[in-house]
């Protein structure tokens, strides 16, 4: 009898990047434990996309974990702060959620250790992105070191690997990768400030980066935008 494929915990937000990252984990031969965080984000619609994606990728299990970060605030995604609509600018935008990827990876790490998984996948990207500090390669490398000293598995010689397969891709590269993997990009959700009628607003940083990715990739964009 053959041994079952190993497990990997994949963070699935519902966005295009996390969908491609999770599909890469599947292509790498892992069975998927999909983790989505309901942090009371403004764009709750992305969780419906996360459920679609986890089902499409045949995840062994999908947990949507409630963790209300609006209690902390500090971001346009979790507090009564307007989402910028004037284009991607310099600096870290107000859509940054304080320590979000640190929090999410910590939760993914806990589940991985509990399930005996040693691989975690996250769809961060450090080229075409909004300048978030927790999307950089330095962050991923340091979190991997942290996992080694912060867990029973790590100190007993079973280190964790944090996979960030999109780390050095442009958004156009990610769009092409979605096509190569046979994914329906229209299943994913990127907009930070959804418009009525389940439309992407077309003006927030995330929408602009998404639309430009399809344009630069020379592939049709299945996204329904309120405006561009």
PDB file of N, CA and C in Angstrom, residues 4 6 8 18 33 57 59-60 69 87 102 113 115 118 124 129-130 137 144 154 162 177 183 190 193 196 198 208 228:
ATOM      1  N   UNK A   4      -0.226   7.781   2.262  1.00  0.00           N
ATOM      2  CA  UNK A   4      -0.992   8.953   1.821  1.00  0.00           C
ATOM      3  C   UNK A   4      -0.068  10.144   1.630  1.00  0.00           C
ATOM      4  N   UNK A   6       1.504  13.794   2.001  1.00  0.00           N
ATOM      5  CA  UNK A   6       1.625  14.617   3.212  1.00  0.00           C
ATOM      6  C   UNK A   6       0.646  15.777   3.203  1.00  0.00           C
ATOM      7  N   UNK A   8      -0.405  19.776   4.022  1.00  0.00           N
ATOM      8  CA  UNK A   8       0.099  21.145   4.134  1.00  0.00           C
ATOM      9  C   UNK A   8      -1.062  22.043   4.523  1.00  0.00           C
ATOM     10  N   UNK A  18      -3.868  33.798  -3.071  1.00  0.00           N
ATOM     11  CA  UNK A  18      -3.982  32.641  -2.182  1.00  0.00           C
ATOM     12  C   UNK A  18      -4.512  31.426  -2.935  1.00  0.00           C
ATOM     13  N   UNK A  33      -5.013  21.333   3.894  1.00  0.00           N
ATOM     14  CA  UNK A  33      -5.788  21.793   5.036  1.00  0.00           C
ATOM     15  C   UNK A  33      -5.940  23.297   4.830  1.00  0.00           C
ATOM     16  N   UNK A  57     -10.430  22.821  -4.947  1.00  0.00           N
ATOM     17  CA  UNK A  57      -9.119  22.182  -4.822  1.00  0.00           C
ATOM     18  C   UNK A  57      -9.172  20.907  -3.979  1.00  0.00           C
ATOM     19  N   UNK A  59      -9.837  20.302  -0.826  1.00  0.00           N
ATOM     20  CA  UNK A  59      -9.162  20.340   0.472  1.00  0.00           C
ATOM     21  C   UNK A  59      -9.722  19.246   1.375  1.00  0.00           C
ATOM     22  N   UNK A  60      -8.828  18.588   2.119  1.00  0.00           N
ATOM     23  CA  UNK A  60      -9.282  17.580   3.068  1.00  0.00           C
ATOM     24  C   UNK A  60     -10.197  18.194   4.123  1.00  0.00           C
ATOM     25  N   UNK A  69     -10.714  41.054  14.335  1.00  0.00           N
ATOM     26  CA  UNK A  69      -9.664  42.070  14.461  1.00  0.00           C
ATOM     27  C   UNK A  69     -10.221  43.486  14.419  1.00  0.00           C
ATOM     28  N   UNK A  87      -5.350  55.363  -6.404  1.00  0.00           N
ATOM     29  CA  UNK A  87      -4.194  54.704  -7.002  1.00  0.00           C
ATOM     30  C   UNK A  87      -3.166  54.263  -5.989  1.00  0.00           C
ATOM     31  N   UNK A 102       1.478  37.844  10.357  1.00  0.00           N
ATOM     32  CA  UNK A 102       2.073  37.206  11.538  1.00  0.00           C
ATOM     33  C   UNK A 102       1.008  36.444  12.311  1.00  0.00           C
ATOM     34  N   UNK A 113       1.010  22.011  13.387  1.00  0.00           N
ATOM     35  CA  UNK A 113       1.644  21.176  14.412  1.00  0.00           C
ATOM     36  C   UNK A 113       0.651  20.171  14.980  1.00  0.00           C
ATOM     37  N   UNK A 115      -1.800  18.788  13.487  1.00  0.00           N
ATOM     38  CA  UNK A 115      -2.137  17.775  12.488  1.00  0.00           C
ATOM     39  C   UNK A 115      -0.929  16.985  11.997  1.00  0.00           C
ATOM     40  N   UNK A 118       4.084  19.697   8.283  1.00  0.00           N
ATOM     41  CA  UNK A 118       5.305  20.481   8.453  1.00  0.00           C
ATOM     42  C   UNK A 118       5.474  21.531   7.358  1.00  0.00           C
ATOM     43  N   UNK A 124       1.822  35.369  -0.320  1.00  0.00           N
ATOM     44  CA  UNK A 124       2.388  36.720  -0.314  1.00  0.00           C
ATOM     45  C   UNK A 124       3.250  36.945  -1.552  1.00  0.00           C
ATOM     46  N   UNK A 129       2.540  44.702  -5.262  1.00  0.00           N
ATOM     47  CA  UNK A 129       1.735  44.620  -4.041  1.00  0.00           C
ATOM     48  C   UNK A 129       1.638  46.015  -3.447  1.00  0.00           C
ATOM     49  N   UNK A 130       0.976  46.138  -2.309  1.00  0.00           N
ATOM     50  CA  UNK A 130       0.698  47.475  -1.758  1.00  0.00           C
ATOM     51  C   UNK A 130       1.718  47.960  -0.742  1.00  0.00           C
ATOM     52  N   UNK A 137      10.153  38.909   1.613  1.00  0.00           N
ATOM     53  CA  UNK A 137      10.904  37.668   1.839  1.00  0.00           C
ATOM     54  C   UNK A 137      11.544  37.621   3.222  1.00  0.00           C
ATOM     55  N   UNK A 144       9.877  31.552   9.609  1.00  0.00           N
ATOM     56  CA  UNK A 144      10.301  30.147   9.569  1.00  0.00           C
ATOM     57  C   UNK A 144      11.276  29.844  10.710  1.00  0.00           C
ATOM     58  N   UNK A 154       9.474  21.810  16.317  1.00  0.00           N
ATOM     59  CA  UNK A 154      10.712  22.466  15.914  1.00  0.00           C
ATOM     60  C   UNK A 154      11.877  22.147  16.822  1.00  0.00           C
ATOM     61  N   UNK A 162       7.940  27.244   5.421  1.00  0.00           N
ATOM     62  CA  UNK A 162       6.948  28.225   4.983  1.00  0.00           C
ATOM     63  C   UNK A 162       7.150  28.453   3.488  1.00  0.00           C
ATOM     64  N   UNK A 177       0.153  32.111 -14.087  1.00  0.00           N
ATOM     65  CA  UNK A 177       0.264  30.876 -13.316  1.00  0.00           C
ATOM     66  C   UNK A 177      -1.123  30.287 -13.042  1.00  0.00           C
ATOM     67  N   UNK A 183      -6.923  27.185 -13.359  1.00  0.00           N
ATOM     68  CA  UNK A 183      -7.824  27.776 -12.376  1.00  0.00           C
ATOM     69  C   UNK A 183      -8.753  28.793 -13.025  1.00  0.00           C
ATOM     70  N   UNK A 190     -10.815  39.965  -4.935  1.00  0.00           N
ATOM     71  CA  UNK A 190      -9.691  40.810  -4.539  1.00  0.00           C
ATOM     72  C   UNK A 190     -10.090  42.135  -3.913  1.00  0.00           C
ATOM     73  N   UNK A 193     -13.274  46.976  -1.131  1.00  0.00           N
ATOM     74  CA  UNK A 193     -14.467  47.783  -0.843  1.00  0.00           C
ATOM     75  C   UNK A 193     -15.554  47.433  -1.856  1.00  0.00           C
ATOM     76  N   UNK A 196     -22.080  47.604  -4.789  1.00  0.00           N
ATOM     77  CA  UNK A 196     -23.372  46.901  -4.844  1.00  0.00           C
ATOM     78  C   UNK A 196     -23.446  45.956  -6.041  1.00  0.00           C
ATOM     79  N   UNK A 198     -22.422  42.746  -5.930  1.00  0.00           N
ATOM     80  CA  UNK A 198     -21.285  41.810  -5.901  1.00  0.00           C
ATOM     81  C   UNK A 198     -20.253  42.139  -6.971  1.00  0.00           C
ATOM     82  N   UNK A 208      -6.959  47.647  -8.689  1.00  0.00           N
ATOM     83  CA  UNK A 208      -6.062  48.191  -9.703  1.00  0.00           C
ATOM     84  C   UNK A 208      -4.935  47.211 -10.028  1.00  0.00           C
ATOM     85  N   UNK A 228     -13.560  51.250 -13.749  1.00  0.00           N
ATOM     86  CA  UNK A 228     -12.100  51.106 -13.911  1.00  0.00           C
ATOM     87  C   UNK A 228     -11.544  52.400 -14.490  1.00  0.00           C
TER      88      UNK A 228
END
